mmCIF file with all atom_site columns, C-alpha atoms in Angstrom:
data_model
loop_
_atom_site.group_PDB
_atom_site.id
_atom_site.type_symbol
_atom_site.label_atom_id
_atom_site.label_alt_id
_atom_site.label_comp_id
_atom_site.label_asym_id
_atom_site.label_entity_id
_atom_site.label_seq_id
_atom_site.pdbx_PDB_ins_code
_atom_site.Cartn_x
_atom_site.Cartn_y
_atom_site.Cartn_z
_atom_site.occupancy
_atom_site.B_iso_or_equiv
_atom_site.pdbx_formal_charge
_atom_site.auth_seq_id
_atom_site.auth_comp_id
_atom_site.auth_asym_id
_atom_site.auth_atom_id
_atom_site.pdbx_PDB_model_num
ATOM 1  C CA . TRP A 1 1  ? -9.347  -16.752 -3.220  1.00 0.00 ? 1406 TRP A CA 1
ATOM 2  C CA . ALA A 1 2  ? -8.267  -16.275 0.385   1.00 0.00 ? 1407 ALA A CA 1
ATOM 3  C CA . MET A 1 3  ? -7.794  -12.575 -0.339  1.00 0.00 ? 1408 MET A CA 1
ATOM 4  C CA . ASP A 1 4  ? -8.546  -10.175 -3.157  1.00 0.00 ? 1409 ASP A CA 1
ATOM 5  C CA . PRO A 1 5  ? -5.310  -9.662  -5.160  1.00 0.00 ? 1410 PRO A CA 1
ATOM 6  C CA . ALA A 1 6  ? -6.675  -6.518  -6.849  1.00 0.00 ? 1411 ALA A CA 1
ATOM 7  C CA . LEU A 1 7  ? -7.346  -4.991  -3.430  1.00 0.00 ? 1412 LEU A CA 1
ATOM 8  C CA . ILE A 1 8  ? -3.768  -5.575  -2.286  1.00 0.00 ? 1413 ILE A CA 1
ATOM 9  C CA . ASP A 1 9  ? -2.326  -4.395  -5.603  1.00 0.00 ? 1414 ASP A CA 1
ATOM 10 C CA . GLY A 1 10 ? -4.346  -1.188  -5.305  1.00 0.00 ? 1415 GLY A CA 1
ATOM 11 C CA . GLY A 1 11 ? -2.812  -0.586  -1.878  1.00 0.00 ? 1416 GLY A CA 1
ATOM 12 C CA . LEU A 1 12 ? 0.692   -1.185  -3.215  1.00 0.00 ? 1417 LEU A CA 1
ATOM 13 C CA . GLN A 1 13 ? 0.028   1.277   -6.040  1.00 0.00 ? 1418 GLN A CA 1
ATOM 14 C CA . LEU A 1 14 ? -1.247  3.869   -3.556  1.00 0.00 ? 1419 LEU A CA 1
ATOM 15 C CA . ALA A 1 15 ? 1.914   3.442   -1.456  1.00 0.00 ? 1420 ALA A CA 1
ATOM 16 C CA . ARG A 1 16 ? 4.002   3.769   -4.600  1.00 0.00 ? 1421 ARG A CA 1
ATOM 17 C CA . MET A 1 17 ? 2.263   7.011   -5.606  1.00 0.00 ? 1422 MET A CA 1
ATOM 18 C CA . TRP A 1 18 ? 2.654   8.401   -2.080  1.00 0.00 ? 1423 TRP A CA 1
ATOM 19 C CA . GLY A 1 19 ? 6.363   7.569   -2.266  1.00 0.00 ? 1424 GLY A CA 1
ATOM 20 C CA . LEU A 1 20 ? 6.658   9.317   -5.628  1.00 0.00 ? 1425 LEU A CA 1
ATOM 21 C CA . ALA A 1 21 ? 4.998   12.420  -4.186  1.00 0.00 ? 1426 ALA A CA 1
ATOM 22 C CA . GLN A 1 22 ? 7.322   12.430  -1.165  1.00 0.00 ? 1427 GLN A CA 1
ATOM 23 C CA . LEU A 1 23 ? 10.637  11.395  -2.732  1.00 0.00 ? 1428 LEU A CA 1
ATOM 24 C CA . GLU A 1 24 ? 10.147  12.428  -6.370  1.00 0.00 ? 1429 GLU A CA 1
ATOM 25 C CA . LYS A 1 25 ? 11.450  8.928   -7.178  1.00 0.00 ? 1430 LYS A CA 1
ATOM 26 C CA . LEU A 1 26 ? 9.655   5.754   -8.217  1.00 0.00 ? 1431 LEU A CA 1
ATOM 27 C CA . THR A 1 27 ? 9.765   3.033   -5.580  1.00 0.00 ? 1432 THR A CA 1
ATOM 28 C CA . LEU A 1 28 ? 9.222   -0.714  -5.466  1.00 0.00 ? 1433 LEU A CA 1
ATOM 29 C CA . PRO A 1 29 ? 8.161   -2.870  -2.504  1.00 0.00 ? 1434 PRO A CA 1
ATOM 30 C CA . THR A 1 30 ? 10.894  -4.753  -0.666  1.00 0.00 ? 1435 THR A CA 1
ATOM 31 C CA . THR A 1 31 ? 9.430   -5.780  2.704   1.00 0.00 ? 1436 THR A CA 1
ATOM 32 C CA . VAL A 1 32 ? 6.069   -6.404  4.341   1.00 0.00 ? 1437 VAL A CA 1
ATOM 33 C CA . GLU A 1 33 ? 6.158   -6.795  8.091   1.00 0.00 ? 1438 GLU A CA 1
ATOM 34 C CA . ARG A 1 34 ? 2.614   -8.063  8.611   1.00 0.00 ? 1439 ARG A CA 1
ATOM 35 C CA . PHE A 1 35 ? -0.615  -8.683  6.714   1.00 0.00 ? 1440 PHE A CA 1
ATOM 36 C CA . VAL A 1 36 ? -3.892  -9.150  8.596   1.00 0.00 ? 1441 VAL A CA 1
ATOM 37 C CA . LEU A 1 37 ? -6.996  -10.365 6.750   1.00 0.00 ? 1442 LEU A CA 1
ATOM 38 C CA . HIS A 1 38 ? -10.320 -9.650  8.468   1.00 0.00 ? 1443 HIS A CA 1
ATOM 39 C CA . GLN A 1 39 ? -12.709 -10.483 5.601   1.00 0.00 ? 1444 GLN A CA 1
ATOM 40 C CA . PRO A 1 40 ? -11.461 -13.288 3.337   1.00 0.00 ? 1445 PRO A CA 1
ATOM 41 C CA . GLY A 1 41 ? -12.409 -13.627 -0.306  1.00 0.00 ? 1446 GLY A CA 1
ATOM 42 C CA . VAL A 1 42 ? -12.752 -11.407 -3.335  1.00 0.00 ? 1447 VAL A CA 1
ATOM 43 C CA . ILE A 1 43 ? -14.411 -8.068  -2.633  1.00 0.00 ? 1448 ILE A CA 1
ATOM 44 C CA . ASP A 1 44 ? -17.514 -7.799  -4.799  1.00 0.00 ? 1449 ASP A CA 1
ATOM 45 C CA . GLY A 1 45 ? -19.770 -4.860  -4.229  1.00 0.00 ? 1450 GLY A CA 1
ATOM 46 C CA . PRO A 1 46 ? -18.750 -2.457  -1.489  1.00 0.00 ? 1451 PRO A CA 1
ATOM 47 C CA . THR A 1 47 ? -16.671 0.617   -2.150  1.00 0.00 ? 1452 THR A CA 1
ATOM 48 C CA . VAL A 1 48 ? -13.322 0.145   -0.459  1.00 0.00 ? 1453 VAL A CA 1
ATOM 49 C CA . ARG A 1 49 ? -11.374 3.035   1.015   1.00 0.00 ? 1454 ARG A CA 1
ATOM 50 C CA . CYS A 1 50 ? -7.650  2.652   1.626   1.00 0.00 ? 1455 CYS A CA 1
ATOM 51 C CA . VAL A 1 51 ? -6.092  4.708   4.408   1.00 0.00 ? 1456 VAL A CA 1
ATOM 52 C CA . LEU A 1 52 ? -2.328  5.177   4.289   1.00 0.00 ? 1457 LEU A CA 1
ATOM 53 C CA . GLN A 1 53 ? -0.019  6.225   7.122   1.00 0.00 ? 1458 GLN A CA 1
ATOM 54 C CA . GLY A 1 54 ? 3.534   6.771   5.968   1.00 0.00 ? 1459 GLY A CA 1
ATOM 55 C CA . GLU A 1 55 ? 6.986   7.946   6.884   1.00 0.00 ? 1460 GLU A CA 1
ATOM 56 C CA . LEU A 1 56 ? 10.205  8.456   4.965   1.00 0.00 ? 1461 LEU A CA 1
ATOM 57 C CA . ILE A 1 57 ? 13.228  6.217   5.365   1.00 0.00 ? 1462 ILE A CA 1
ATOM 58 C CA . GLY A 1 58 ? 16.123  8.485   4.537   1.00 0.00 ? 1463 GLY A CA 1
ATOM 59 C CA . GLN A 1 59 ? 16.107  9.927   1.027   1.00 0.00 ? 1464 GLN A CA 1
ATOM 60 C CA . ALA A 1 60 ? 15.402  6.703   -0.837  1.00 0.00 ? 1465 ALA A CA 1
ATOM 61 C CA . GLY A 1 61 ? 12.630  4.823   0.937   1.00 0.00 ? 1466 GLY A CA 1
ATOM 62 C CA . THR A 1 62 ? 9.221   4.849   2.576   1.00 0.00 ? 1467 THR A CA 1
ATOM 63 C CA . ARG A 1 63 ? 7.513   2.800   5.256   1.00 0.00 ? 1468 ARG A CA 1
ATOM 64 C CA . THR A 1 64 ? 3.730   2.674   5.223   1.00 0.00 ? 1469 THR A CA 1
ATOM 65 C CA . ASN A 1 65 ? 0.796   1.065   6.955   1.00 0.00 ? 1470 ASN A CA 1
ATOM 66 C CA . LEU A 1 66 ? -2.419  0.541   4.980   1.00 0.00 ? 1471 LEU A CA 1
ATOM 67 C CA . TRP A 1 67 ? -5.971  -0.154  6.110   1.00 0.00 ? 1472 TRP A CA 1
ATOM 68 C CA . PHE A 1 68 ? -8.575  -1.386  3.603   1.00 0.00 ? 1473 PHE A CA 1
ATOM 69 C CA . ILE A 1 69 ? -12.021 -0.354  4.832   1.00 0.00 ? 1474 ILE A CA 1
ATOM 70 C CA . ASP A 1 70 ? -15.535 -1.161  3.608   1.00 0.00 ? 1475 ASP A CA 1
ATOM 71 C CA . ASP A 1 71 ? -16.736 2.396   3.026   1.00 0.00 ? 1476 ASP A CA 1
ATOM 72 C CA . SER A 1 72 ? -20.405 1.640   3.725   1.00 0.00 ? 1477 SER A CA 1
ATOM 73 C CA . SER A 1 73 ? -20.011 -0.244  7.010   1.00 0.00 ? 1478 SER A CA 1
ATOM 74 C CA . GLY A 1 74 ? -16.651 1.061   8.231   1.00 0.00 ? 1479 GLY A CA 1
ATOM 75 C CA . ALA A 1 75 ? -15.456 -2.527  8.756   1.00 0.00 ? 1480 ALA A CA 1
ATOM 76 C CA . ILE A 1 76 ? -11.767 -3.204  8.241   1.00 0.00 ? 1481 ILE A CA 1
ATOM 77 C CA . ILE A 1 77 ? -11.276 -5.702  5.414   1.00 0.00 ? 1482 ILE A CA 1
ATOM 78 C CA . ALA A 1 78 ? -7.487  -6.053  5.678   1.00 0.00 ? 1483 ALA A CA 1
ATOM 79 C CA . GLU A 1 79 ? -4.377  -4.357  7.057   1.00 0.00 ? 1484 GLU A CA 1
ATOM 80 C CA . LEU A 1 80 ? -0.863  -4.171  5.650   1.00 0.00 ? 1485 LEU A CA 1
ATOM 81 C CA . HIS A 1 81 ? 1.814   -3.037  8.109   1.00 0.00 ? 1486 HIS A CA 1
ATOM 82 C CA . GLY A 1 82 ? 5.465   -2.212  7.674   1.00 0.00 ? 1487 GLY A CA 1
ATOM 83 C CA . LEU A 1 83 ? 5.430   -1.976  3.883   1.00 0.00 ? 1488 LEU A CA 1
ATOM 84 C CA . GLU A 1 84 ? 8.888   -0.742  2.910   1.00 0.00 ? 1489 GLU A CA 1
ATOM 85 C CA . MET A 1 85 ? 9.508   0.588   -0.566  1.00 0.00 ? 1490 MET A CA 1
ATOM 86 C CA . TYR A 1 86 ? 12.805  1.849   -1.950  1.00 0.00 ? 1491 TYR A CA 1
ATOM 87 C CA . ALA A 1 87 ? 13.780  3.918   -4.970  1.00 0.00 ? 1492 ALA A CA 1
ATOM 88 C CA . SER A 1 88 ? 14.145  1.916   -8.144  1.00 0.00 ? 1493 SER A CA 1
ATOM 89 C CA . SER A 1 89 ? 16.241  2.544   -11.227 1.00 0.00 ? 1494 SER A CA 1
ATOM 90 C CA . GLU A 1 90 ? 13.091  3.059   -13.338 1.00 0.00 ? 1495 GLU A CA 1
ATOM 91 C CA . THR A 1 91 ? 12.711  6.273   -15.267 1.00 0.00 ? 1496 THR A CA 1
ATOM 92 C CA . PRO A 1 92 ? 10.542  8.703   -13.260 1.00 0.00 ? 1497 PRO A CA 1
ATOM 93 C CA . ALA A 1 93 ? 6.931   9.108   -14.370 1.00 0.00 ? 1498 ALA A CA 1
ATOM 94 C CA . GLY A 1 94 ? 6.869   11.273  -17.460 1.00 0.00 ? 1499 GLY A CA 1
ATOM 95 C CA . GLY A 1 95 ? 10.681  11.236  -17.661 1.00 0.00 ? 1500 GLY A CA 1
ATOM 96 C CA . VAL A 1 96 ? 12.909  10.231  -20.530 1.00 0.00 ? 1501 VAL A CA 1
ATOM 97 C CA . ALA A 1 97 ? 15.406  7.388   -20.246 1.00 0.00 ? 1502 ALA A CA 1
#
C-alpha cells in the first residue's frame, strides 16, 4: 500500500464527528484540496495522533485540515488539507427516520 487506508478513514471520521458537533448535522466529504504523504505504507506499531483544524462553511458545511502524527517521534506521517464536508440527508446520530 502506498498509504494506510485505515489511517485516512480515521481522519475522515474525526472530521465528520467534528462537523456533527459544530453543525448538529451529519456530513459527508465532497472535496479534498491536497493530500501529502510523508511516510508511505501501512502504519504498524506507533500510536498515531490526528490533529484537526476546522472552520464552518455557512450552516451546512465544514472545511478542515488534518495532520497525522507519529505520537512517539512527533514525525508527520501525512497531511490532508482543504477537506470539505457538507450536510447529508442521513438521519442524525440517534435520531429516528
